[in-house]
mmCIF file of N, CA and C in Angstrom:
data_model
loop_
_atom_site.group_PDB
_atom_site.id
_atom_site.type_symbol
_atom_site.label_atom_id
_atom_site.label_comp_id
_atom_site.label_asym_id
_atom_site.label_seq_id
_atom_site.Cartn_x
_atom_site.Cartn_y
_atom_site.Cartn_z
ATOM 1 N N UNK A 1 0.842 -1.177 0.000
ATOM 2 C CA UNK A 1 0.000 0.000 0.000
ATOM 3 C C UNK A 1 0.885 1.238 0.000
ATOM 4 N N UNK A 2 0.573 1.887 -0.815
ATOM 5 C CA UNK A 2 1.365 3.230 -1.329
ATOM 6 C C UNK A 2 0.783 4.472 -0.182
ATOM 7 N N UNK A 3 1.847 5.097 0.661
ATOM 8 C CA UNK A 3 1.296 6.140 1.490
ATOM 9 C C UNK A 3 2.369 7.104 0.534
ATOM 10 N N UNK A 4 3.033 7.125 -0.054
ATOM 11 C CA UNK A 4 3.389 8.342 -0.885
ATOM 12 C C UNK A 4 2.252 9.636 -1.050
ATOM 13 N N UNK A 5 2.739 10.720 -0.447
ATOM 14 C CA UNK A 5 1.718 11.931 -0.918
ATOM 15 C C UNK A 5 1.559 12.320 -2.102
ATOM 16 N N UNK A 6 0.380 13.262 -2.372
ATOM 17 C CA UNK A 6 0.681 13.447 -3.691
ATOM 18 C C UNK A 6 0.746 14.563 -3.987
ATOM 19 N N UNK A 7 0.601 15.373 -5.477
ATOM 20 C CA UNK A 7 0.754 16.559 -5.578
ATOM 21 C C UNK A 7 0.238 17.343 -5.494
ATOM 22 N N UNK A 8 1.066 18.615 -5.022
ATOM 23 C CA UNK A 8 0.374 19.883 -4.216
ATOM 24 C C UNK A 8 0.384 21.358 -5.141
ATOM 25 N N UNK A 9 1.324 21.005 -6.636
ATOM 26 C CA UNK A 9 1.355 22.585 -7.194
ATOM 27 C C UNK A 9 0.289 22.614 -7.849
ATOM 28 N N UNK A 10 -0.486 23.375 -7.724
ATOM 29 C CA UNK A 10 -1.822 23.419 -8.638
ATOM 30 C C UNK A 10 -2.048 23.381 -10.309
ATOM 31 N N UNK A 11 -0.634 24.115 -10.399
ATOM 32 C CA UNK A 11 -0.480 24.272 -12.325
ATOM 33 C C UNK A 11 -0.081 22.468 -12.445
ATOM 34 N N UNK A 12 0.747 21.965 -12.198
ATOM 35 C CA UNK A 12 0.871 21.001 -12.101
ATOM 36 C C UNK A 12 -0.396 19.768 -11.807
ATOM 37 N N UNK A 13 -1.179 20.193 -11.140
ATOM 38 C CA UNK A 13 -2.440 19.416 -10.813
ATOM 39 C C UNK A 13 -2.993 19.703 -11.463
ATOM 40 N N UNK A 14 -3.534 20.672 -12.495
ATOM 41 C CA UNK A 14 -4.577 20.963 -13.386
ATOM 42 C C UNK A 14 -4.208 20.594 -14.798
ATOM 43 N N UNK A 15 -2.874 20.796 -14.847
ATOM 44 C CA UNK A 15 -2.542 20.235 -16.281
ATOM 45 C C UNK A 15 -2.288 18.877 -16.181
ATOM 46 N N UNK A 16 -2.503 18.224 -14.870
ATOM 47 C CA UNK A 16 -2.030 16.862 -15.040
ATOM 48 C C UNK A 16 -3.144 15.625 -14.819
ATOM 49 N N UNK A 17 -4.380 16.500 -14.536
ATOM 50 C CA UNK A 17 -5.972 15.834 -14.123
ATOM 51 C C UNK A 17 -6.273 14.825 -14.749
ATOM 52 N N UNK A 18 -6.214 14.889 -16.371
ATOM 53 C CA UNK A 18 -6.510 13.609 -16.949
ATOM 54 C C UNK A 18 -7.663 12.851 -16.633
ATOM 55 N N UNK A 19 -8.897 13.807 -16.889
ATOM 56 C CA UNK A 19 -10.099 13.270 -16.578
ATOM 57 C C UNK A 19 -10.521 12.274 -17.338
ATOM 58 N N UNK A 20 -10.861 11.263 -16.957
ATOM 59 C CA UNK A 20 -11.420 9.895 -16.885
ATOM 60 C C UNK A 20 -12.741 9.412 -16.808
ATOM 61 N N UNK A 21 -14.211 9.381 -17.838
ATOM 62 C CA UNK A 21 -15.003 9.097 -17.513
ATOM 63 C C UNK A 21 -15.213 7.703 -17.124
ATOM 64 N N UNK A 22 -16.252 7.277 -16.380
ATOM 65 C CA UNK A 22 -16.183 5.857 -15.878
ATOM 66 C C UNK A 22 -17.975 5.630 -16.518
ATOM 67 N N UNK A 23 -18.008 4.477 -16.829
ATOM 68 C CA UNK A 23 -19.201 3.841 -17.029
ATOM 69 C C UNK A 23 -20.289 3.661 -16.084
ATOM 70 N N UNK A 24 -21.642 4.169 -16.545
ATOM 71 C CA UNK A 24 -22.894 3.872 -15.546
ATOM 72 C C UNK A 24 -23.431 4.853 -15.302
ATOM 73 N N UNK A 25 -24.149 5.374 -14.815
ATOM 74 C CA UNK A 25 -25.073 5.928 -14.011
ATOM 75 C C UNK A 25 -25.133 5.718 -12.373
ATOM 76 N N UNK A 26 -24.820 6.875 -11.750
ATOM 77 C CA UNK A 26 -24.239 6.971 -10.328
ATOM 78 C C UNK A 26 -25.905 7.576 -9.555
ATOM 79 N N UNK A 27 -26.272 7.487 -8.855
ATOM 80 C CA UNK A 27 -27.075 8.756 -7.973
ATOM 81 C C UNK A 27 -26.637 8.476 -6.290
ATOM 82 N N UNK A 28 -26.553 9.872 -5.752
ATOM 83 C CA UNK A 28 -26.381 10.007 -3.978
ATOM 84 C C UNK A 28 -27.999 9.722 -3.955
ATOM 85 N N UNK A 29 -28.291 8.624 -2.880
ATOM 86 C CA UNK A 29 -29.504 8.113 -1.845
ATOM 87 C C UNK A 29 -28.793 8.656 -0.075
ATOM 88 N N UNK A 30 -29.876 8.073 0.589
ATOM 89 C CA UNK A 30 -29.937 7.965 1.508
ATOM 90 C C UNK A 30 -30.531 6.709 2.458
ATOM 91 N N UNK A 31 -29.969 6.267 3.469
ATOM 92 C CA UNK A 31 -30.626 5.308 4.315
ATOM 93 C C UNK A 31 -29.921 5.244 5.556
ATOM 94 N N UNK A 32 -30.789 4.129 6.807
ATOM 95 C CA UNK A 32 -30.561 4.432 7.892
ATOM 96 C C UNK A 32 -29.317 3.561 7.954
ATOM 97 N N UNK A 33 -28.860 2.689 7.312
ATOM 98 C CA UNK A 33 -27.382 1.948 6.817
ATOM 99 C C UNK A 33 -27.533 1.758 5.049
ATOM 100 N N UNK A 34 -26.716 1.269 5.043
ATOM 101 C CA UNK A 34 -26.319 0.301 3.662
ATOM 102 C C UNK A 34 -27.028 -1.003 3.353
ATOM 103 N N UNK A 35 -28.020 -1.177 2.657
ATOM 104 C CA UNK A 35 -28.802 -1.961 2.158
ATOM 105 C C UNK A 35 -28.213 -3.580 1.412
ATOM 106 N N UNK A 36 -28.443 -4.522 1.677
ATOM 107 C CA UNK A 36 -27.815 -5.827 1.415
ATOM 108 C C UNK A 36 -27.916 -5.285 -0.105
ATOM 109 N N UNK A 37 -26.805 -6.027 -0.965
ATOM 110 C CA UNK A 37 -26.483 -5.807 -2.582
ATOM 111 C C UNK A 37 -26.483 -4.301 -2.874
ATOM 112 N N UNK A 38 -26.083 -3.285 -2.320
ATOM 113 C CA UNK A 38 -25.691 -1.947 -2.494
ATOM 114 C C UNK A 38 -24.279 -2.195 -2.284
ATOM 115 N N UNK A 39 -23.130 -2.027 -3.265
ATOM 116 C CA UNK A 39 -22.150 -1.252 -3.280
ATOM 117 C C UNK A 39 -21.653 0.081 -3.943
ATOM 118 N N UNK A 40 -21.775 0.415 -2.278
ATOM 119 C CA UNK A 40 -21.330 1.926 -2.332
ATOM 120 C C UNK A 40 -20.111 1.841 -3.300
ATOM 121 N N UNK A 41 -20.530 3.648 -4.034
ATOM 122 C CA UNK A 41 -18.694 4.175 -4.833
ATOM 123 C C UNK A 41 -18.134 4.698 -3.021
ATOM 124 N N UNK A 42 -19.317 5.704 -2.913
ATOM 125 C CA UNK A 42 -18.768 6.493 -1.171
ATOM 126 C C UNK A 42 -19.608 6.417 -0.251
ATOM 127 N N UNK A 43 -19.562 6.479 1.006
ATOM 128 C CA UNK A 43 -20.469 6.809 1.910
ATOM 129 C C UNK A 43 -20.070 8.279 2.325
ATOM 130 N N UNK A 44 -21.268 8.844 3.096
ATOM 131 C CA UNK A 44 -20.891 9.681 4.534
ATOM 132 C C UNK A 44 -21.706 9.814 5.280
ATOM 133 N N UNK A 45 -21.302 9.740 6.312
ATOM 134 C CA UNK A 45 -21.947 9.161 8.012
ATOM 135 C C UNK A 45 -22.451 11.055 7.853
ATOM 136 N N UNK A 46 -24.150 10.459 7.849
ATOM 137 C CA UNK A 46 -24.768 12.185 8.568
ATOM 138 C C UNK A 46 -25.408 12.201 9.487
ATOM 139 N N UNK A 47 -25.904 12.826 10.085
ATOM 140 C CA UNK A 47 -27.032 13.120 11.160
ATOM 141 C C UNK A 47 -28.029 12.246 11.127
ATOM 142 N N UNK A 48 -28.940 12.710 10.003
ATOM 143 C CA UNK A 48 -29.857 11.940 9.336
ATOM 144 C C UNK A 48 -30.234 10.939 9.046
ATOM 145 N N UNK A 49 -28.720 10.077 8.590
ATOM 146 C CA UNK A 49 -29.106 9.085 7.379
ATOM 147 C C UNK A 49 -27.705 8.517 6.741
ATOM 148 N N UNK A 50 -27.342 8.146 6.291
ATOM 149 C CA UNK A 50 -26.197 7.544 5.381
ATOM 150 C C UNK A 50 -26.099 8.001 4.103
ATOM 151 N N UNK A 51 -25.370 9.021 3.813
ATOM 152 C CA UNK A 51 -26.105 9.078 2.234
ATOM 153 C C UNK A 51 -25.053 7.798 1.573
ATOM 154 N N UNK A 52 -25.654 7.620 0.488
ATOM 155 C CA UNK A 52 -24.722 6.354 -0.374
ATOM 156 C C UNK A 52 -24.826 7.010 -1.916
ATOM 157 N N UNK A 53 -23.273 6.656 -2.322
ATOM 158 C CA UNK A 53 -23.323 6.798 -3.638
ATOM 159 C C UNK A 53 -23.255 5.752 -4.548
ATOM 160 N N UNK A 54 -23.946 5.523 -5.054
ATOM 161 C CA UNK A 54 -24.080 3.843 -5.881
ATOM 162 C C UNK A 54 -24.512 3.943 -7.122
ATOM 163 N N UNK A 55 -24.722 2.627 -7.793
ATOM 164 C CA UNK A 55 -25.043 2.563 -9.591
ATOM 165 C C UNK A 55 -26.646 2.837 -9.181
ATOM 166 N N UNK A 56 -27.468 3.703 -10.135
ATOM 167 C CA UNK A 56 -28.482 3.795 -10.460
ATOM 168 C C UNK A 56 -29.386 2.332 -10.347
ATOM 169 N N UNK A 57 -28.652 0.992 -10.904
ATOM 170 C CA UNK A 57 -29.076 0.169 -10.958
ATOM 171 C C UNK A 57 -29.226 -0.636 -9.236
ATOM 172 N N UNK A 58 -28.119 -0.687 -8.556
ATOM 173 C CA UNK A 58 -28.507 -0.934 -6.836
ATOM 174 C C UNK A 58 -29.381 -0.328 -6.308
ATOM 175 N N UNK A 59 -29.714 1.516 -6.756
ATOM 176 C CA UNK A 59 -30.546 2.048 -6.019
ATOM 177 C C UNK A 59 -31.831 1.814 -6.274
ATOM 178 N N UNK A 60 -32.266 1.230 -7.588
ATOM 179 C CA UNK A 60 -33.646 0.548 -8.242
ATOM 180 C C UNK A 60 -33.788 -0.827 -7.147
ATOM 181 N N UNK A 61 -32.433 -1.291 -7.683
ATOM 182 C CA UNK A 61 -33.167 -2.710 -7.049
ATOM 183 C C UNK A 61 -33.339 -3.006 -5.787
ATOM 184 N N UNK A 62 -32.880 -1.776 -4.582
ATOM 185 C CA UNK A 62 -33.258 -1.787 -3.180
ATOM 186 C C UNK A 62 -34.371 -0.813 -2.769
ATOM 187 N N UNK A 63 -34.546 0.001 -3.653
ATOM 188 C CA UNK A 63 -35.762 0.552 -3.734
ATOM 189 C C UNK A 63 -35.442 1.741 -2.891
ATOM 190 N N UNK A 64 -34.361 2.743 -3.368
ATOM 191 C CA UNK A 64 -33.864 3.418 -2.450
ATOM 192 C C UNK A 64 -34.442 4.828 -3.373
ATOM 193 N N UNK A 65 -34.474 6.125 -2.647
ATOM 194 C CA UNK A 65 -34.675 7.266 -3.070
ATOM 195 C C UNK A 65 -33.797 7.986 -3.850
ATOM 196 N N UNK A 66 -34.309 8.592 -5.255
ATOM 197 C CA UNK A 66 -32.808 9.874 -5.679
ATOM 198 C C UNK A 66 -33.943 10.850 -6.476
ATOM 199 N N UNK A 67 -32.912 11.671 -6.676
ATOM 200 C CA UNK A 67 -33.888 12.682 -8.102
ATOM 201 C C UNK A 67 -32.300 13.404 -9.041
ATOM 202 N N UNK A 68 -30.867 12.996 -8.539
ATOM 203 C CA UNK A 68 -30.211 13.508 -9.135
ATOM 204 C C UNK A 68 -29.428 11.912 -9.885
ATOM 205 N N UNK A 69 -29.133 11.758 -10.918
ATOM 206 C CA UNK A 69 -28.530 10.650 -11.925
ATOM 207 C C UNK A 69 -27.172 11.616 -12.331
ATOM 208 N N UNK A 70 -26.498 11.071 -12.270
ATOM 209 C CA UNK A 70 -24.851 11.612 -12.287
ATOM 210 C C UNK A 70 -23.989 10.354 -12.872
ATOM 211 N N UNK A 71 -22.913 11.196 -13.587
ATOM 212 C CA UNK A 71 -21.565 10.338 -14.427
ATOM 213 C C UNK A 71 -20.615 10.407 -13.600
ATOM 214 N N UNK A 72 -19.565 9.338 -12.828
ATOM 215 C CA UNK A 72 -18.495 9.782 -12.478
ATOM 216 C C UNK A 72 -17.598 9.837 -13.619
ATOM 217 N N UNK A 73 -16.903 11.107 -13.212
ATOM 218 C CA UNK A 73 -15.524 10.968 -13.879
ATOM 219 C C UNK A 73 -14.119 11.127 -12.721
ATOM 220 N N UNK A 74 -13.334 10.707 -12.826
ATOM 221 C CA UNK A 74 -11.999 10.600 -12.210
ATOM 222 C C UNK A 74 -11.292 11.304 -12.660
ATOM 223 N N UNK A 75 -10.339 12.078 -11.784
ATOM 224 C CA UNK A 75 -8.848 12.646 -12.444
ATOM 225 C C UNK A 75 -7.999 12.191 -11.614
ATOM 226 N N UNK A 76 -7.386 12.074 -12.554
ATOM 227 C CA UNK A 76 -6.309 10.939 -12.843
ATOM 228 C C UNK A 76 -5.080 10.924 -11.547
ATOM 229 N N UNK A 77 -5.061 12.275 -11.844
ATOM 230 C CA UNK A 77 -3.597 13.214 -11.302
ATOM 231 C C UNK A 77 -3.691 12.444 -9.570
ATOM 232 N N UNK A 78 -3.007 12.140 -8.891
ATOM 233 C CA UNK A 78 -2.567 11.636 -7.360
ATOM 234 C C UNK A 78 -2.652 13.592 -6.519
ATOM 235 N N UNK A 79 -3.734 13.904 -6.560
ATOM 236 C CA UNK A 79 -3.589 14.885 -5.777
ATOM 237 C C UNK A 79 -3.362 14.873 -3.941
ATOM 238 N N UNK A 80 -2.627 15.977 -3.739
ATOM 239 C CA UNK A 80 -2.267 15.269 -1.751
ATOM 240 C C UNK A 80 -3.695 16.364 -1.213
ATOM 241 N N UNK A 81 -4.500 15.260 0.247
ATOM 242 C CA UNK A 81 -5.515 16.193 0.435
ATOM 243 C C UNK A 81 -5.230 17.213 0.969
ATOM 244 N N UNK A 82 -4.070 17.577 0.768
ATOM 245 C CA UNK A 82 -3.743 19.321 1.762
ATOM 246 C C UNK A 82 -3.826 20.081 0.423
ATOM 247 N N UNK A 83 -3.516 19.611 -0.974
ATOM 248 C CA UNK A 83 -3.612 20.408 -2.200
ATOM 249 C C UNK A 83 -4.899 21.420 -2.140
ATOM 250 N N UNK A 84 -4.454 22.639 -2.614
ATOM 251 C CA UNK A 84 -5.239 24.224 -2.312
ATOM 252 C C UNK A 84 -5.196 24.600 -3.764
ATOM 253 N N UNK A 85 -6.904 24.800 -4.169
ATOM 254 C CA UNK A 85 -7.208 25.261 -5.276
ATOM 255 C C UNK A 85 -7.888 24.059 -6.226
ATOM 256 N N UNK A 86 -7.497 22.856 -6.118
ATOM 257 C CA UNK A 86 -7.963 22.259 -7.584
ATOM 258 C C UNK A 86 -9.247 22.001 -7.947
ATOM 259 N N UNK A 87 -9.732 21.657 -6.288
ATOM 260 C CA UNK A 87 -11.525 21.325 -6.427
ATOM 261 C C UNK A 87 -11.994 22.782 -7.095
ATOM 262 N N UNK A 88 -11.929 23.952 -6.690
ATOM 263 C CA UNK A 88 -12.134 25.415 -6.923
ATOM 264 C C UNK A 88 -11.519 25.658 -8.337
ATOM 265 N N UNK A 89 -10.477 25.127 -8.875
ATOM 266 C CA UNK A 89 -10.595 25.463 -10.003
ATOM 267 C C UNK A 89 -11.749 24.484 -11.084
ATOM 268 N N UNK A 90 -11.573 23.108 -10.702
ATOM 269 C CA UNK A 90 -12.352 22.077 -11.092
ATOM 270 C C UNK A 90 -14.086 22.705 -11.015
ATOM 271 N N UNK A 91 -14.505 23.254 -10.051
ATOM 272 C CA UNK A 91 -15.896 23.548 -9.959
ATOM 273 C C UNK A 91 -16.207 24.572 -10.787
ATOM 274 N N UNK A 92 -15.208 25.818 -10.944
ATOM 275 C CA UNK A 92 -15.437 27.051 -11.826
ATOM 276 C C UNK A 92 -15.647 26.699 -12.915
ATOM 277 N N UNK A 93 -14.800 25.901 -13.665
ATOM 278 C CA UNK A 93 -14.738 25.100 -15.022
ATOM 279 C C UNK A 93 -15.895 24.551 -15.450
ATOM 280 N N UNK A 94 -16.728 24.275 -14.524
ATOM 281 C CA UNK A 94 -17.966 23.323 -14.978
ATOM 282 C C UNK A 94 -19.129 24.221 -14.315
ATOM 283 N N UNK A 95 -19.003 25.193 -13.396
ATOM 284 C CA UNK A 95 -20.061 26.681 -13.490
ATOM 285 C C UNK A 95 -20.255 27.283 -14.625
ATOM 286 N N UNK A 96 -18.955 27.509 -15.037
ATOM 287 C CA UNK A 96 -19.057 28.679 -16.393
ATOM 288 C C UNK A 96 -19.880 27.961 -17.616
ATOM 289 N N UNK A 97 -19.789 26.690 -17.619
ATOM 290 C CA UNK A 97 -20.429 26.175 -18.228
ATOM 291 C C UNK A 97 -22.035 25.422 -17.649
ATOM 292 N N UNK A 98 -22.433 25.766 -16.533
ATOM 293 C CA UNK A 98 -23.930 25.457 -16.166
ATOM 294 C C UNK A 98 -23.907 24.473 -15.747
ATOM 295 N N UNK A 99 -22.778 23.810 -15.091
ATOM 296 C CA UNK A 99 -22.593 22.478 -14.976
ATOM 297 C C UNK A 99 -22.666 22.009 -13.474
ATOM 298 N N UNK A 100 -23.159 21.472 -12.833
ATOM 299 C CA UNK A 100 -23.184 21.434 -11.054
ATOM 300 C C UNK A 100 -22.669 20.074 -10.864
ATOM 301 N N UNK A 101 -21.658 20.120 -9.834
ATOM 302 C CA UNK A 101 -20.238 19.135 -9.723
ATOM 303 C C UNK A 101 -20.419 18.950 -7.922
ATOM 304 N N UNK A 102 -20.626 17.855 -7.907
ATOM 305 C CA UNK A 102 -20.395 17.082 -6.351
ATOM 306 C C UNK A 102 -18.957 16.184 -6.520
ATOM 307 N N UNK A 103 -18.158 16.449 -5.054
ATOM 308 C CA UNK A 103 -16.852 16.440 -5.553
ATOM 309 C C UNK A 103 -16.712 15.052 -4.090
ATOM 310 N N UNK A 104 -16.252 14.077 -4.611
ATOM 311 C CA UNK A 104 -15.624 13.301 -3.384
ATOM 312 C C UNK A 104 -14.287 12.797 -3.673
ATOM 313 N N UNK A 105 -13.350 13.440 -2.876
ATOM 314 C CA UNK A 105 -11.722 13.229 -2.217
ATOM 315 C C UNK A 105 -11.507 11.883 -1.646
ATOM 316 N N UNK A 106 -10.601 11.071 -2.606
ATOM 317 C CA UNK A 106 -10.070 9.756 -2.377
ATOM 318 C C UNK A 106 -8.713 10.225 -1.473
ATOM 319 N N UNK A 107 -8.268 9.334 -1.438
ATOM 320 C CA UNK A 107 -6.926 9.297 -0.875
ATOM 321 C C UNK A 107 -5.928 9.533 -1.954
ATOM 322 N N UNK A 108 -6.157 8.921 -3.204
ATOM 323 C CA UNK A 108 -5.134 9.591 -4.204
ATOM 324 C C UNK A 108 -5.840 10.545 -5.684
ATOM 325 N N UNK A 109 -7.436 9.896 -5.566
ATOM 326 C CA UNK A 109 -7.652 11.123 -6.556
ATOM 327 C C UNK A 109 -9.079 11.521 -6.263
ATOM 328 N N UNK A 110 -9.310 12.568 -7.276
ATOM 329 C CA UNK A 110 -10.557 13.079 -6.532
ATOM 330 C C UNK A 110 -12.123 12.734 -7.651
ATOM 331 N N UNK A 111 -13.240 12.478 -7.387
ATOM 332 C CA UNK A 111 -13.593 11.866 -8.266
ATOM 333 C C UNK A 111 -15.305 12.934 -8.420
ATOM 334 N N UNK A 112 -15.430 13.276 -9.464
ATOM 335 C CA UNK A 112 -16.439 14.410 -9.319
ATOM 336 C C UNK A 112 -17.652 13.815 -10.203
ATOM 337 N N UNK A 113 -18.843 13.950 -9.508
ATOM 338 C CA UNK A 113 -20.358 13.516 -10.254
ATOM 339 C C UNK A 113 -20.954 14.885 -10.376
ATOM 340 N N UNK A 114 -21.326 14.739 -12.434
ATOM 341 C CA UNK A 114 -21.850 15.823 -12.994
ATOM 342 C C UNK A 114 -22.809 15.346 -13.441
ATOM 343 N N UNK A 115 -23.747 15.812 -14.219
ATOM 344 C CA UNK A 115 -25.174 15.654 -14.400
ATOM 345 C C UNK A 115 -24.957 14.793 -15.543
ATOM 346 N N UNK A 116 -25.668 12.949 -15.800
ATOM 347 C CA UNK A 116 -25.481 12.111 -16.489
ATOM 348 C C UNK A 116 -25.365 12.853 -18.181
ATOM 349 N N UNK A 117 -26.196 13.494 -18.163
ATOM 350 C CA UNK A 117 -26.896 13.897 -19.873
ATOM 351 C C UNK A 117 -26.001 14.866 -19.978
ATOM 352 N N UNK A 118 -24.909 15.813 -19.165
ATOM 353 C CA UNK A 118 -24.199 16.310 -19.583
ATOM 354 C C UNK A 118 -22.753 15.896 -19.678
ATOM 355 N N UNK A 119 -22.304 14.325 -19.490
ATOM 356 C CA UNK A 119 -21.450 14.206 -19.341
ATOM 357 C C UNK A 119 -19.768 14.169 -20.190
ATOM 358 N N UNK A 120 -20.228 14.296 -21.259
ATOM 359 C CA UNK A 120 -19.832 14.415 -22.644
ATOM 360 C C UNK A 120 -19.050 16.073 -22.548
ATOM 361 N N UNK A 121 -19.894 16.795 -22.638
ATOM 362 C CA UNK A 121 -19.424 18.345 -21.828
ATOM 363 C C UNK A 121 -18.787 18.738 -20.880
ATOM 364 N N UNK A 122 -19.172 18.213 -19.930
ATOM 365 C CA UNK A 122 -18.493 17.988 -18.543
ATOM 366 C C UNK A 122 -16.695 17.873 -19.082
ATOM 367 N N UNK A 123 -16.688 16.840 -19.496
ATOM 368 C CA UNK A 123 -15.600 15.935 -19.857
ATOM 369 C C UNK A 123 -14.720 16.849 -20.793
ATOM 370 N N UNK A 124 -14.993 17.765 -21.600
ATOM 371 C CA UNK A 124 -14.517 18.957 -22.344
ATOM 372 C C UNK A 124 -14.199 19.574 -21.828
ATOM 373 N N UNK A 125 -15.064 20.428 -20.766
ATOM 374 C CA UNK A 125 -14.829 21.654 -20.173
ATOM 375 C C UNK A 125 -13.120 21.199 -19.593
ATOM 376 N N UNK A 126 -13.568 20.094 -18.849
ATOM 377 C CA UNK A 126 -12.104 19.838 -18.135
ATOM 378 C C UNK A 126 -10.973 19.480 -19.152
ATOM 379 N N UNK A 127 -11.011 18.890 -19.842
ATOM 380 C CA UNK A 127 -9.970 18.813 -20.706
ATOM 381 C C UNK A 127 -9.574 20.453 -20.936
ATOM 382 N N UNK A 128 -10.686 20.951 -21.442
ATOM 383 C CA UNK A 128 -9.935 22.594 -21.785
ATOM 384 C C UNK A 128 -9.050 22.860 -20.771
ATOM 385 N N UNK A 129 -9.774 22.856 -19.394
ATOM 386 C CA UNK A 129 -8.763 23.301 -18.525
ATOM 387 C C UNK A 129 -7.617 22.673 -18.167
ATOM 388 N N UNK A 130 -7.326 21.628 -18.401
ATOM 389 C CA UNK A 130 -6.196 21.247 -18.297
ATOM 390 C C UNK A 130 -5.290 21.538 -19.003
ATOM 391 N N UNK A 131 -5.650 22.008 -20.149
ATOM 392 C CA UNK A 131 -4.556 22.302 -21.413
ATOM 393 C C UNK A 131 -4.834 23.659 -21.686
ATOM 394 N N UNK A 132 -5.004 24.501 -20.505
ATOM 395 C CA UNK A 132 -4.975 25.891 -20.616
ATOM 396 C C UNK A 132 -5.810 26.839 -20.664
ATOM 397 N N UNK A 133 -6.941 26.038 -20.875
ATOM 398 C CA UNK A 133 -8.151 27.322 -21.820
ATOM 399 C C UNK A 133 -9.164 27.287 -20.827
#
């Protein structure tokens, strides 16, 4: 297991993102745990509830609640979680373009759900920014 940190210069992190779409249909639910045959992409422990992030298809077949359907995409880049700026540049990138970005921080990369039907766009915007524009 790799505890190597990762990178912290931002020009360096943005030109090095290498966004990655992943296959499926994602939506955040909620429940009072994790439902037998749900695998979570993430959890987070709330007040409330559990929210879970899972395939569209687990959340059908446990009969769980959503109204938002989302694409993950991944970048690539090993960012360290003390790195300052990339989510903030990452979110502007996909504002300017109308785009609304839920962002969850791995341990080596960070993995952002944008709106399924825009994901094609999504996936542009960031490329632009990585290569400058």
């Amino acid at each position: 297991m790799s505890t190597a940190t990762g990178e912290r210069d931002l020009t360096r992190l943005i030109s090095g993102m290498r966004p990655e779409l992943r296959e499926g249909e994602y939506v955040f639910t909620h429940a009072p745990e994790v439902p037998p045959g749900v695998r979570p992409v993430a959890t987070v422990a709330e007040d409330e509830a559990i929210t879970i992030v899972c395939t569209r298809a687990d959340a059908d077949a446990a009969g769980l609640p959503y109204d938002y359907v989302a694409a993950w995409i991944e970048l690539k880049v090993h960012s360290a979680l003390e790195a300052v700026g990339l989510t903030a540049a990452v979110a502007g990138a996909l504002g300017r373009e109308g785009l609304s970005c839920n962002v969850v921080a791995g341990f080596f990369h960070d993995h952002l759900f944008v709106p399924y039907d825009e994901r094609e766009r999504a996936v542009s915007a960031l490329e632009d920014l990585a290569a400058g524009g």
